PDB file of C-alpha atoms in Angstrom:
ATOM      1  CA  UNK A 246     104.726  89.118  53.758  1.00 37.00           C
ATOM      2  CA  UNK A 247     103.583  89.884  57.191  1.00 36.00           C
ATOM      3  CA  UNK A 248     105.949  91.282  59.707  1.00 35.00           C
ATOM      4  CA  UNK A 249     105.426  91.336  63.412  1.00 34.00           C
ATOM      5  CA  UNK A 250     106.902  93.827  65.789  1.00 37.00           C
ATOM      6  CA  UNK A 251     109.547  92.501  68.007  1.00 37.00           C
ATOM      7  CA  UNK A 252     108.307  91.047  71.210  1.00 41.00           C
ATOM      8  CA  UNK A 253     109.939  90.581  74.517  1.00 43.00           C
ATOM      9  CA  UNK A 254     110.511  86.914  74.562  1.00 51.00           C
ATOM     10  CA  UNK A 255     111.356  84.896  77.560  1.00 55.00           C
ATOM     11  CA  UNK A 256     110.537  87.332  80.334  1.00 56.00           C
ATOM     12  CA  UNK A 257     109.687  85.284  83.357  1.00 79.00           C
ATOM     13  CA  UNK A 258     107.444  86.312  86.215  1.00 88.00           C
ATOM     14  CA  UNK A 259     108.105  84.371  89.365  1.00 91.00           C
ATOM     15  CA  UNK A 260     106.033  84.966  92.510  1.00 94.00           C
ATOM     16  CA  UNK A 261     108.234  85.370  95.554  1.00 96.00           C
ATOM     17  CA  UNK A 262     105.416  85.786  98.024  1.00 97.00           C
ATOM     18  CA  UNK A 263     101.685  86.374  98.039  1.00 98.00           C
ATOM     19  CA  UNK A 264      99.757  89.276  99.513  1.00 98.00           C
ATOM     20  CA  UNK A 265      99.373  88.232 103.132  1.00 98.00           C
ATOM     21  CA  UNK A 266      97.160  90.221 105.470  1.00 98.00           C
ATOM     22  CA  UNK A 267      97.850  87.871 108.368  1.00 98.00           C
ATOM     23  CA  UNK A 268      95.454  88.058 111.292  1.00 98.00           C
ATOM     24  CA  UNK A 269      92.522  90.417 110.972  1.00 98.00           C
ATOM     25  CA  UNK A 270      90.017  91.627 113.544  1.00 97.00           C
ATOM     26  CA  UNK A 271      86.392  91.727 112.462  1.00 96.00           C
ATOM     27  CA  UNK A 272      85.357  95.305 111.724  1.00 96.00           C
ATOM     28  CA  UNK A 273      88.910  96.614 111.482  1.00 97.00           C
ATOM     29  CA  UNK A 274      90.333  97.364 108.037  1.00 98.00           C
ATOM     30  CA  UNK A 275      93.956  96.586 107.356  1.00 98.00           C
ATOM     31  CA  UNK A 276      96.096  98.159 104.641  1.00 98.00           C
ATOM     32  CA  UNK A 277      99.226  96.418 103.482  1.00 98.00           C
ATOM     33  CA  UNK A 278     101.539  99.057 102.046  1.00 98.00           C
ATOM     34  CA  UNK A 279     104.189  98.766  99.364  1.00 98.00           C
ATOM     35  CA  UNK A 280     106.779  99.251 102.096  1.00 97.00           C
ATOM     36  CA  UNK A 281     105.437  96.322 104.121  1.00 98.00           C
ATOM     37  CA  UNK A 282     108.032  93.791 103.016  1.00 97.00           C
ATOM     38  CA  UNK A 283     106.747  90.763 104.922  1.00 98.00           C
ATOM     39  CA  UNK A 284     103.156  91.143 103.746  1.00 98.00           C
ATOM     40  CA  UNK A 285     103.137  92.755 100.289  1.00 98.00           C
ATOM     41  CA  UNK A 286     102.999  90.527  97.221  1.00 98.00           C
ATOM     42  CA  UNK A 287     106.293  90.274  95.367  1.00 98.00           C
ATOM     43  CA  UNK A 288     106.861  88.985  91.865  1.00 96.00           C
ATOM     44  CA  UNK A 289     110.224  88.916  90.160  1.00 94.00           C
ATOM     45  CA  UNK A 290     110.272  89.904  86.504  1.00 91.00           C
ATOM     46  CA  UNK A 291     113.347  88.466  84.849  1.00 85.00           C
ATOM     47  CA  UNK A 292     114.273  89.974  81.501  1.00 76.00           C
ATOM     48  CA  UNK A 293     114.380  87.705  78.504  1.00 70.00           C
ATOM     49  CA  UNK A 294     115.369  90.588  76.277  1.00 68.00           C
ATOM     50  CA  UNK A 295     117.103  93.585  77.772  1.00 67.00           C
ATOM     51  CA  UNK A 296     115.533  96.893  76.735  1.00 76.00           C
ATOM     52  CA  UNK A 297     112.272  95.263  75.721  1.00 81.00           C
ATOM     53  CA  UNK A 298     109.173  97.061  76.988  1.00 87.00           C
ATOM     54  CA  UNK A 299     106.372  95.131  78.586  1.00 89.00           C
ATOM     55  CA  UNK A 300     103.091  96.060  80.171  1.00 93.00           C
ATOM     56  CA  UNK A 301     102.228  94.840  83.629  1.00 94.00           C
ATOM     57  CA  UNK A 302      98.745  94.884  85.074  1.00 96.00           C
ATOM     58  CA  UNK A 303      96.960  93.141  87.904  1.00 97.00           C
ATOM     59  CA  UNK A 304      93.552  91.557  87.751  1.00 97.00           C
ATOM     60  CA  UNK A 305      92.373  91.777  91.342  1.00 97.00           C
ATOM     61  CA  UNK A 306      89.417  90.150  93.075  1.00 97.00           C
ATOM     62  CA  UNK A 307      86.818  92.182  94.946  1.00 98.00           C
ATOM     63  CA  UNK A 308      86.930  89.832  97.910  1.00 98.00           C
ATOM     64  CA  UNK A 309      88.576  86.842  99.504  1.00 98.00           C
ATOM     65  CA  UNK A 310      86.506  83.758 100.182  1.00 97.00           C
ATOM     66  CA  UNK A 311      86.377  81.351 103.083  1.00 96.00           C
ATOM     67  CA  UNK A 312      86.312  77.996 101.365  1.00 94.00           C
ATOM     68  CA  UNK A 313      84.520  76.163 104.165  1.00 90.00           C
ATOM     69  CA  UNK A 314      81.552  78.535 104.325  1.00 90.00           C
ATOM     70  CA  UNK A 315      81.636  80.720 101.214  1.00 93.00           C
ATOM     71  CA  UNK A 316      81.851  83.832 103.387  1.00 94.00           C
ATOM     72  CA  UNK A 317      83.439  86.773 101.593  1.00 96.00           C
ATOM     73  CA  UNK A 318      85.883  89.365 102.894  1.00 97.00           C
ATOM     74  CA  UNK A 319      86.000  92.556 100.790  1.00 98.00           C
ATOM     75  CA  UNK A 320      89.266  93.750  99.282  1.00 98.00           C
ATOM     76  CA  UNK A 321      90.204  97.125  97.839  1.00 98.00           C
ATOM     77  CA  UNK A 322      93.155  98.130  95.682  1.00 98.00           C
ATOM     78  CA  UNK A 323      94.000 101.803  95.288  1.00 98.00           C
ATOM     79  CA  UNK A 324      95.820 103.687  92.574  1.00 97.00           C
ATOM     80  CA  UNK A 325      99.020 103.584  94.613  1.00 97.00           C
ATOM     81  CA  UNK A 326      98.988  99.918  95.457  1.00 98.00           C
ATOM     82  CA  UNK A 327     101.238  98.745  92.625  1.00 98.00           C
ATOM     83  CA  UNK A 328     104.983  99.183  92.678  1.00 98.00           C
ATOM     84  CA  UNK A 329     107.997  98.269  90.577  1.00 96.00           C
ATOM     85  CA  UNK A 330     111.395  98.149  92.154  1.00 96.00           C
ATOM     86  CA  UNK A 331     114.268  98.603  89.739  1.00 93.00           C
ATOM     87  CA  UNK A 332     117.554  97.364  91.218  1.00 92.00           C
ATOM     88  CA  UNK A 333     119.388  99.056  88.383  1.00 88.00           C
ATOM     89  CA  UNK A 334     118.387 102.456  89.746  1.00 91.00           C
ATOM     90  CA  UNK A 335     117.293 101.558  93.262  1.00 94.00           C
ATOM     91  CA  UNK A 336     113.965 103.300  92.689  1.00 95.00           C
ATOM     92  CA  UNK A 337     110.454 102.207  93.462  1.00 96.00           C
ATOM     93  CA  UNK A 338     107.912 103.392  90.904  1.00 97.00           C
ATOM     94  CA  UNK A 339     104.298 103.421  92.074  1.00 98.00           C
ATOM     95  CA  UNK A 340     101.468 102.593  89.699  1.00 98.00           C
ATOM     96  CA  UNK A 341      97.787 101.772  89.669  1.00 98.00           C
ATOM     97  CA  UNK A 342      97.746  97.986  89.714  1.00 98.00           C
ATOM     98  CA  UNK A 343      94.464  97.729  87.858  1.00 97.00           C
ATOM     99  CA  UNK A 344      95.337 100.312  85.210  1.00 97.00           C
ATOM    100  CA  UNK A 345      98.805  98.887  84.793  1.00 96.00           C
ATOM    101  CA  UNK A 346     102.013 100.427  83.546  1.00 96.00           C
ATOM    102  CA  UNK A 347     104.878  99.727  81.206  1.00 93.00           C
ATOM    103  CA  UNK A 348     108.327  98.598  82.140  1.00 90.00           C
ATOM    104  CA  UNK A 349     111.550  98.706  80.177  1.00 88.00           C
ATOM    105  CA  UNK A 350     113.415  95.573  81.073  1.00 85.00           C
ATOM    106  CA  UNK A 351     117.017  95.814  82.055  1.00 83.00           C
ATOM    107  CA  UNK A 352     119.718  93.356  82.784  1.00 84.00           C
ATOM    108  CA  UNK A 353     118.827  92.929  86.446  1.00 88.00           C
ATOM    109  CA  UNK A 354     115.476  91.397  87.379  1.00 91.00           C
ATOM    110  CA  UNK A 355     112.884  93.874  88.564  1.00 93.00           C
ATOM    111  CA  UNK A 356     110.435  93.198  91.368  1.00 96.00           C
ATOM    112  CA  UNK A 357     106.749  93.999  91.136  1.00 97.00           C
ATOM    113  CA  UNK A 358     104.924  94.718  94.377  1.00 98.00           C
ATOM    114  CA  UNK A 359     101.231  94.655  95.162  1.00 98.00           C
ATOM    115  CA  UNK A 360      99.683  96.273  98.220  1.00 98.00           C
ATOM    116  CA  UNK A 361      95.995  96.352  99.155  1.00 98.00           C
ATOM    117  CA  UNK A 362      93.336  96.748 101.799  1.00 98.00           C
ATOM    118  CA  UNK A 363      91.180  94.147 103.483  1.00 98.00           C
ATOM    119  CA  UNK A 364      87.875  95.375 104.894  1.00 98.00           C
ATOM    120  CA  UNK A 365      86.427  92.735 107.200  1.00 97.00           C
ATOM    121  CA  UNK A 366      82.876  93.442 108.313  1.00 96.00           C
ATOM    122  CA  UNK A 367      81.967  93.802 111.973  1.00 94.00           C
ATOM    123  CA  UNK A 368      80.296  90.415 111.766  1.00 94.00           C
ATOM    124  CA  UNK A 369      83.027  88.850 109.637  1.00 96.00           C
ATOM    125  CA  UNK A 370      83.104  85.118 110.110  1.00 95.00           C
ATOM    126  CA  UNK A 371      86.271  83.889 111.819  1.00 96.00           C
ATOM    127  CA  UNK A 372      88.746  81.719 109.974  1.00 96.00           C
ATOM    128  CA  UNK A 373      90.982  81.655 106.916  1.00 97.00           C
ATOM    129  CA  UNK A 374      90.213  83.482 103.673  1.00 98.00           C
ATOM    130  CA  UNK A 375      91.967  83.403 100.334  1.00 98.00           C
ATOM    131  CA  UNK A 376      91.814  84.725  96.798  1.00 98.00           C
ATOM    132  CA  UNK A 377      93.998  84.823  93.722  1.00 97.00           C
ATOM    133  CA  UNK A 378      95.452  87.907  92.092  1.00 97.00           C
ATOM    134  CA  UNK A 379      96.561  87.590  88.482  1.00 96.00           C
ATOM    135  CA  UNK A 380      99.520  89.473  87.089  1.00 96.00           C
ATOM    136  CA  UNK A 381      99.257  90.017  83.338  1.00 94.00           C
ATOM    137  CA  UNK A 382     102.407  90.713  81.364  1.00 91.00           C
ATOM    138  CA  UNK A 383     101.859  92.001  77.863  1.00 88.00           C
ATOM    139  CA  UNK A 384     103.885  93.599  75.135  1.00 76.00           C
ATOM    140  CA  UNK A 385     102.218  96.956  74.470  1.00 49.00           C
ATOM    141  CA  UNK A 386     104.487  97.659  71.509  1.00 46.00           C
ATOM    142  CA  UNK A 387     102.330  95.409  69.358  1.00 41.00           C
TER     143      UNK A 387
ATOM    144  CA  UNK B 143      83.790  93.069  32.386  1.00 41.00           C
ATOM    145  CA  UNK B 144      85.539  91.131  34.926  1.00 42.00           C
ATOM    146  CA  UNK B 145      85.066  92.101  38.443  1.00 44.00           C
ATOM    147  CA  UNK B 146      87.553  91.054  40.874  1.00 45.00           C
ATOM    148  CA  UNK B 147      86.670  90.769  44.418  1.00 40.00           C
ATOM    149  CA  UNK B 148      89.375  91.380  46.788  1.00 39.00           C
ATOM    150  CA  UNK B 149      88.984  89.502  49.957  1.00 41.00           C
ATOM    151  CA  UNK B 150      90.414  91.173  52.920  1.00 40.00           C
ATOM    152  CA  UNK B 151      91.479  88.842  55.522  1.00 41.00           C
ATOM    153  CA  UNK B 152      91.419  90.225  58.965  1.00 44.00           C
ATOM    154  CA  UNK B 153      93.832  88.511  61.164  1.00 45.00           C
ATOM    155  CA  UNK B 154      93.392  88.922  64.851  1.00 45.00           C
ATOM    156  CA  UNK B 155      96.685  88.676  66.562  1.00 47.00           C
ATOM    157  CA  UNK B 156      96.390  87.875  70.197  1.00 42.00           C
ATOM    158  CA  UNK B 157      98.418  90.056  72.457  1.00 57.00           C
ATOM    159  CA  UNK B 158     101.512  88.398  73.672  1.00 56.00           C
ATOM    160  CA  UNK B 159     100.818  87.889  77.295  1.00 69.00           C
ATOM    161  CA  UNK B 160     101.580  85.745  80.206  1.00 83.00           C
ATOM    162  CA  UNK B 161      99.606  85.490  83.381  1.00 88.00           C
ATOM    163  CA  UNK B 162     100.912  84.680  86.805  1.00 91.00           C
ATOM    164  CA  UNK B 163      98.736  83.814  89.777  1.00 94.00           C
ATOM    165  CA  UNK B 164      99.570  85.289  93.152  1.00 96.00           C
ATOM    166  CA  UNK B 165      97.803  84.134  96.330  1.00 97.00           C
ATOM    167  CA  UNK B 166      96.133  86.545  98.725  1.00 97.00           C
ATOM    168  CA  UNK B 167      95.382  85.329 102.231  1.00 98.00           C
ATOM    169  CA  UNK B 168      94.075  86.446 105.610  1.00 98.00           C
ATOM    170  CA  UNK B 169      92.767  84.950 108.808  1.00 97.00           C
ATOM    171  CA  UNK B 170      89.972  86.623 110.721  1.00 97.00           C
ATOM    172  CA  UNK B 171      90.407  86.099 114.440  1.00 97.00           C
ATOM    173  CA  UNK B 172      87.667  84.398 116.402  1.00 96.00           C
ATOM    174  CA  UNK B 173      86.098  86.631 119.010  1.00 95.00           C
ATOM    175  CA  UNK B 174      83.426  85.977 121.607  1.00 96.00           C
ATOM    176  CA  UNK B 175      82.068  88.800 123.746  1.00 96.00           C
ATOM    177  CA  UNK B 176      80.044  88.066 126.888  1.00 97.00           C
ATOM    178  CA  UNK B 177      77.611  90.396 128.590  1.00 97.00           C
ATOM    179  CA  UNK B 178      76.754  89.423 132.141  1.00 97.00           C
ATOM    180  CA  UNK B 179      73.516  89.914 134.041  1.00 97.00           C
ATOM    181  CA  UNK B 180      73.653  89.021 137.732  1.00 97.00           C
ATOM    182  CA  UNK B 181      71.505  86.294 139.233  1.00 97.00           C
ATOM    183  CA  UNK B 182      69.280  87.237 142.165  1.00 97.00           C
ATOM    184  CA  UNK B 183      67.682  84.822 144.631  1.00 97.00           C
ATOM    185  CA  UNK B 184      65.653  87.604 146.191  1.00 96.00           C
ATOM    186  CA  UNK B 185      64.444  87.421 149.770  1.00 96.00           C
ATOM    187  CA  UNK B 186      64.939  84.095 151.497  1.00 95.00           C
ATOM    188  CA  UNK B 187      62.879  82.928 154.433  1.00 96.00           C
ATOM    189  CA  UNK B 188      64.942  80.800 156.834  1.00 96.00           C
ATOM    190  CA  UNK B 189      64.301  77.084 156.508  1.00 96.00           C
ATOM    191  CA  UNK B 190      62.361  77.536 153.279  1.00 97.00           C
ATOM    192  CA  UNK B 191      63.830  76.347 149.995  1.00 97.00           C
ATOM    193  CA  UNK B 192      64.340  78.974 147.353  1.00 96.00           C
ATOM    194  CA  UNK B 193      64.632  78.398 143.620  1.00 97.00           C
ATOM    195  CA  UNK B 194      65.409  80.655 140.703  1.00 97.00           C
ATOM    196  CA  UNK B 195      64.522  79.029 137.415  1.00 97.00           C
ATOM    197  CA  UNK B 196      66.989  79.227 134.532  1.00 97.00           C
ATOM    198  CA  UNK B 197      64.727  81.295 132.316  1.00 97.00           C
ATOM    199  CA  UNK B 198      62.917  84.607 132.242  1.00 95.00           C
ATOM    200  CA  UNK B 199      59.859  83.373 134.162  1.00 94.00           C
ATOM    201  CA  UNK B 200      60.819  84.143 137.738  1.00 95.00           C
ATOM    202  CA  UNK B 201      58.579  86.072 140.081  1.00 95.00           C
ATOM    203  CA  UNK B 202      59.325  89.679 140.901  1.00 95.00           C
ATOM    204  CA  UNK B 203      62.372  90.066 143.068  1.00 95.00           C
ATOM    205  CA  UNK B 204      64.103  87.002 141.668  1.00 97.00           C
ATOM    206  CA  UNK B 205      65.946  86.703 138.398  1.00 97.00           C
ATOM    207  CA  UNK B 206      68.136  84.271 136.537  1.00 97.00           C
ATOM    208  CA  UNK B 207      71.679  85.198 135.693  1.00 98.00           C
ATOM    209  CA  UNK B 208      72.348  85.606 132.000  1.00 98.00           C
ATOM    210  CA  UNK B 209      75.543  85.227 130.020  1.00 98.00           C
ATOM    211  CA  UNK B 210      74.753  86.752 126.653  1.00 98.00           C
ATOM    212  CA  UNK B 211      77.254  86.034 123.891  1.00 97.00           C
ATOM    213  CA  UNK B 212      78.088  87.470 120.524  1.00 96.00           C
ATOM    214  CA  UNK B 213      80.639  85.609 118.446  1.00 96.00           C
ATOM    215  CA  UNK B 214      81.947  85.160 114.902  1.00 95.00           C
ATOM    216  CA  UNK B 215      83.057  81.542 114.971  1.00 95.00           C
ATOM    217  CA  UNK B 216      81.165  78.365 114.168  1.00 94.00           C
ATOM    218  CA  UNK B 217      80.327  77.752 117.823  1.00 96.00           C
ATOM    219  CA  UNK B 218      80.735  79.185 121.292  1.00 97.00           C
ATOM    220  CA  UNK B 219      80.501  77.100 124.437  1.00 97.00           C
ATOM    221  CA  UNK B 220      79.762  78.165 128.006  1.00 97.00           C
ATOM    222  CA  UNK B 221      80.509  75.998 131.001  1.00 97.00           C
ATOM    223  CA  UNK B 222      79.423  76.781 134.563  1.00 97.00           C
ATOM    224  CA  UNK B 223      80.145  75.104 137.913  1.00 97.00           C
ATOM    225  CA  UNK B 224      77.583  72.884 139.602  1.00 97.00           C
ATOM    226  CA  UNK B 225      77.270  75.077 142.677  1.00 97.00           C
ATOM    227  CA  UNK B 226      78.125  78.408 144.211  1.00 97.00           C
ATOM    228  CA  UNK B 227      78.723  79.487 147.782  1.00 98.00           C
ATOM    229  CA  UNK B 228      77.012  82.673 148.917  1.00 97.00           C
ATOM    230  CA  UNK B 229      78.829  84.484 151.695  1.00 97.00           C
ATOM    231  CA  UNK B 230      77.621  87.072 154.152  1.00 96.00           C
ATOM    232  CA  UNK B 231      79.888  89.898 155.191  1.00 94.00           C
ATOM    233  CA  UNK B 232      80.595  89.324 158.867  1.00 95.00           C
ATOM    234  CA  UNK B 233      80.116  85.599 158.662  1.00 95.00           C
ATOM    235  CA  UNK B 234      77.775  82.948 157.386  1.00 96.00           C
ATOM    236  CA  UNK B 235      77.314  81.220 154.086  1.00 97.00           C
ATOM    237  CA  UNK B 236      74.856  79.212 152.030  1.00 97.00           C
ATOM    238  CA  UNK B 237      75.399  76.863 149.159  1.00 97.00           C
ATOM    239  CA  UNK B 238      73.277  76.909 146.026  1.00 97.00           C
ATOM    240  CA  UNK B 239      73.164  74.321 143.281  1.00 97.00           C
ATOM    241  CA  UNK B 240      73.106  75.788 139.821  1.00 97.00           C
ATOM    242  CA  UNK B 241      71.061  74.990 136.752  1.00 97.00           C
ATOM    243  CA  UNK B 242      71.050  76.433 133.252  1.00 98.00           C
ATOM    244  CA  UNK B 243      69.013  76.908 130.142  1.00 98.00           C
ATOM    245  CA  UNK B 244      69.940  78.135 126.696  1.00 98.00           C
ATOM    246  CA  UNK B 245      68.374  80.520 124.216  1.00 97.00           C
ATOM    247  CA  UNK B 246      69.417  81.861 120.854  1.00 96.00           C
ATOM    248  CA  UNK B 247      69.067  85.390 122.155  1.00 96.00           C
ATOM    249  CA  UNK B 248      68.236  87.111 125.406  1.00 96.00           C
ATOM    250  CA  UNK B 249      64.461  87.034 125.659  1.00 95.00           C
ATOM    251  CA  UNK B 250      64.185  84.120 123.251  1.00 96.00           C
ATOM    252  CA  UNK B 251      62.675  80.730 123.994  1.00 97.00           C
ATOM    253  CA  UNK B 252      64.745  78.957 126.653  1.00 97.00           C
ATOM    254  CA  UNK B 253      65.641  75.285 126.448  1.00 97.00           C
ATOM    255  CA  UNK B 254      66.305  73.697 129.810  1.00 96.00           C
ATOM    256  CA  UNK B 255      69.657  71.933 130.051  1.00 96.00           C
ATOM    257  CA  UNK B 256      70.656  69.031 132.255  1.00 95.00           C
ATOM    258  CA  UNK B 257      73.093  69.579 135.091  1.00 93.00           C
ATOM    259  CA  UNK B 258      75.594  67.465 133.185  1.00 94.00           C
ATOM    260  CA  UNK B 259      75.246  69.670 130.118  1.00 96.00           C
ATOM    261  CA  UNK B 260      75.701  72.824 132.187  1.00 96.00           C
ATOM    262  CA  UNK B 261      78.896  71.408 133.670  1.00 95.00           C
ATOM    263  CA  UNK B 262      80.188  70.009 130.371  1.00 96.00           C
ATOM    264  CA  UNK B 263      79.378  73.156 128.407  1.00 97.00           C
ATOM    265  CA  UNK B 264      76.379  74.370 126.447  1.00 97.00           C
ATOM    266  CA  UNK B 265      77.172  75.177 122.824  1.00 97.00           C
ATOM    267  CA  UNK B 266      75.695  77.834 120.593  1.00 97.00           C
ATOM    268  CA  UNK B 267      76.013  77.661 116.827  1.00 95.00           C
ATOM    269  CA  UNK B 268      76.720  80.246 114.178  1.00 89.00           C
ATOM    270  CA  UNK B 269      73.456  81.632 112.846  1.00 78.00           C
ATOM    271  CA  UNK B 270      74.409  81.639 109.177  1.00 77.00           C
ATOM    272  CA  UNK B 271      73.755  85.367 108.825  1.00 81.00           C
ATOM    273  CA  UNK B 272      76.907  86.999 107.474  1.00 79.00           C
ATOM    274  CA  UNK B 273      75.584  90.469 108.323  1.00 85.00           C
ATOM    275  CA  UNK B 274      75.248  89.872 112.049  1.00 90.00           C
ATOM    276  CA  UNK B 275      77.356  88.355 114.761  1.00 93.00           C
ATOM    277  CA  UNK B 276      76.029  85.073 116.063  1.00 95.00           C
ATOM    278  CA  UNK B 277      74.337  85.221 119.457  1.00 96.00           C
ATOM    279  CA  UNK B 278      73.548  82.951 122.360  1.00 97.00           C
ATOM    280  CA  UNK B 279      72.299  83.301 125.906  1.00 98.00           C
ATOM    281  CA  UNK B 280      72.869  81.029 128.859  1.00 98.00           C
ATOM    282  CA  UNK B 281      70.346  81.514 131.634  1.00 98.00           C
ATOM    283  CA  UNK B 282      71.607  80.493 135.075  1.00 98.00           C
ATOM    284  CA  UNK B 283      69.236  79.419 137.812  1.00 97.00           C
ATOM    285  CA  UNK B 284      69.794  77.860 141.194  1.00 97.00           C
ATOM    286  CA  UNK B 285      68.306  76.311 144.275  1.00 97.00           C
ATOM    287  CA  UNK B 286      69.031  76.859 147.934  1.00 97.00           C
ATOM    288  CA  UNK B 287      67.843  74.008 150.144  1.00 98.00           C
ATOM    289  CA  UNK B 288      65.846  74.819 153.257  1.00 97.00           C
ATOM    290  CA  UNK B 289      68.586  73.397 155.434  1.00 97.00           C
ATOM    291  CA  UNK B 290      71.038  75.939 154.033  1.00 96.00           C
ATOM    292  CA  UNK B 291      69.055  78.868 155.406  1.00 95.00           C
ATOM    293  CA  UNK B 292      67.654  77.237 158.530  1.00 95.00           C
ATOM    294  CA  UNK B 293      70.069  79.029 160.872  1.00 94.00           C
ATOM    295  CA  UNK B 294      71.292  81.711 158.509  1.00 94.00           C
ATOM    296  CA  UNK B 295      71.958  85.160 159.879  1.00 95.00           C
ATOM    297  CA  UNK B 296      69.943  87.953 158.360  1.00 96.00           C
ATOM    298  CA  UNK B 297      71.770  89.986 155.749  1.00 96.00           C
ATOM    299  CA  UNK B 298      73.001  90.048 152.222  1.00 97.00           C
ATOM    300  CA  UNK B 299      74.810  87.041 150.791  1.00 97.00           C
ATOM    301  CA  UNK B 300      76.966  87.278 147.683  1.00 97.00           C
ATOM    302  CA  UNK B 301      78.797  84.759 145.593  1.00 97.00           C
ATOM    303  CA  UNK B 302      80.431  84.555 142.231  1.00 96.00           C
ATOM    304  CA  UNK B 303      81.095  81.853 139.711  1.00 96.00           C
ATOM    305  CA  UNK B 304      83.648  81.456 136.986  1.00 97.00           C
ATOM    306  CA  UNK B 305      82.041  80.648 133.664  1.00 97.00           C
ATOM    307  CA  UNK B 306      84.369  79.268 131.029  1.00 97.00           C
ATOM    308  CA  UNK B 307      83.629  80.465 127.497  1.00 97.00           C
ATOM    309  CA  UNK B 308      85.418  78.938 124.545  1.00 95.00           C
ATOM    310  CA  UNK B 309      85.144  79.168 120.803  1.00 92.00           C
ATOM    311  CA  UNK B 310      87.136  77.609 117.968  1.00 92.00           C
ATOM    312  CA  UNK B 311      89.364  79.511 115.576  1.00 89.00           C
ATOM    313  CA  UNK B 312      86.797  79.383 112.796  1.00 86.00           C
TER     314      UNK B 312
END
């Protein structure tokens, strides 16, 4: 008989807002911080099972792309660009978004933040750019 | 002797995971930067027409005006008026009709433009090189009819034009 460790079932990640750099000037880098509420990415993590532990990690792109031309705009994500806000304690815990961290779910939904830096080149082509960040939620107890 | 082979079954259990996509967006502002070189008609002999060609081929003492552009959008357009009035401090004026020619860069091969094109706007296109800003150069020439200088007082005449430069958001 095989037995499987308990898993956190039913946790639901819901994006509230994407990472939005807004208007950029060619040649001028822009860092969106974890405290930048209008521009940081926010994802709500609703607990399916209170006290379950899950791993959260971001898969981040190295650049955004302009769909019309294929032009790329470099992105960078530092070790302090991930954050988890716990409304149960009112604390923001910083983590490396690419390395990930673990979270013990509680009865109130937590919010995961993502910050980052856009590094447009001096000759960066004007216009809109976009990319997709992926949030992975795993159960590291297994 | 009976040998029993025990088969070990390795079961790969995929990690329980869910993935959520989050958009990342930005808009790079369109910028166009002009660099201006003045136009010079040089010395004018009264009652003799004077022309500055809209290129780099003028004789010594005369030179075309140049509006050199760098930009990061798909196009940039420059529009100039059809004429300019040159005024002398202390009184007197002359009118000059303007012409234009375009080049990809300052010093590059110049393509002559019609008066209608100069007035409507001459467009320069993005060069496709992501490592460099796009460039363009509008050469401005002009002609002063003999009748304009027939009774002109000696002295220095100056005028200015307003060139309108536009570029789209991307």
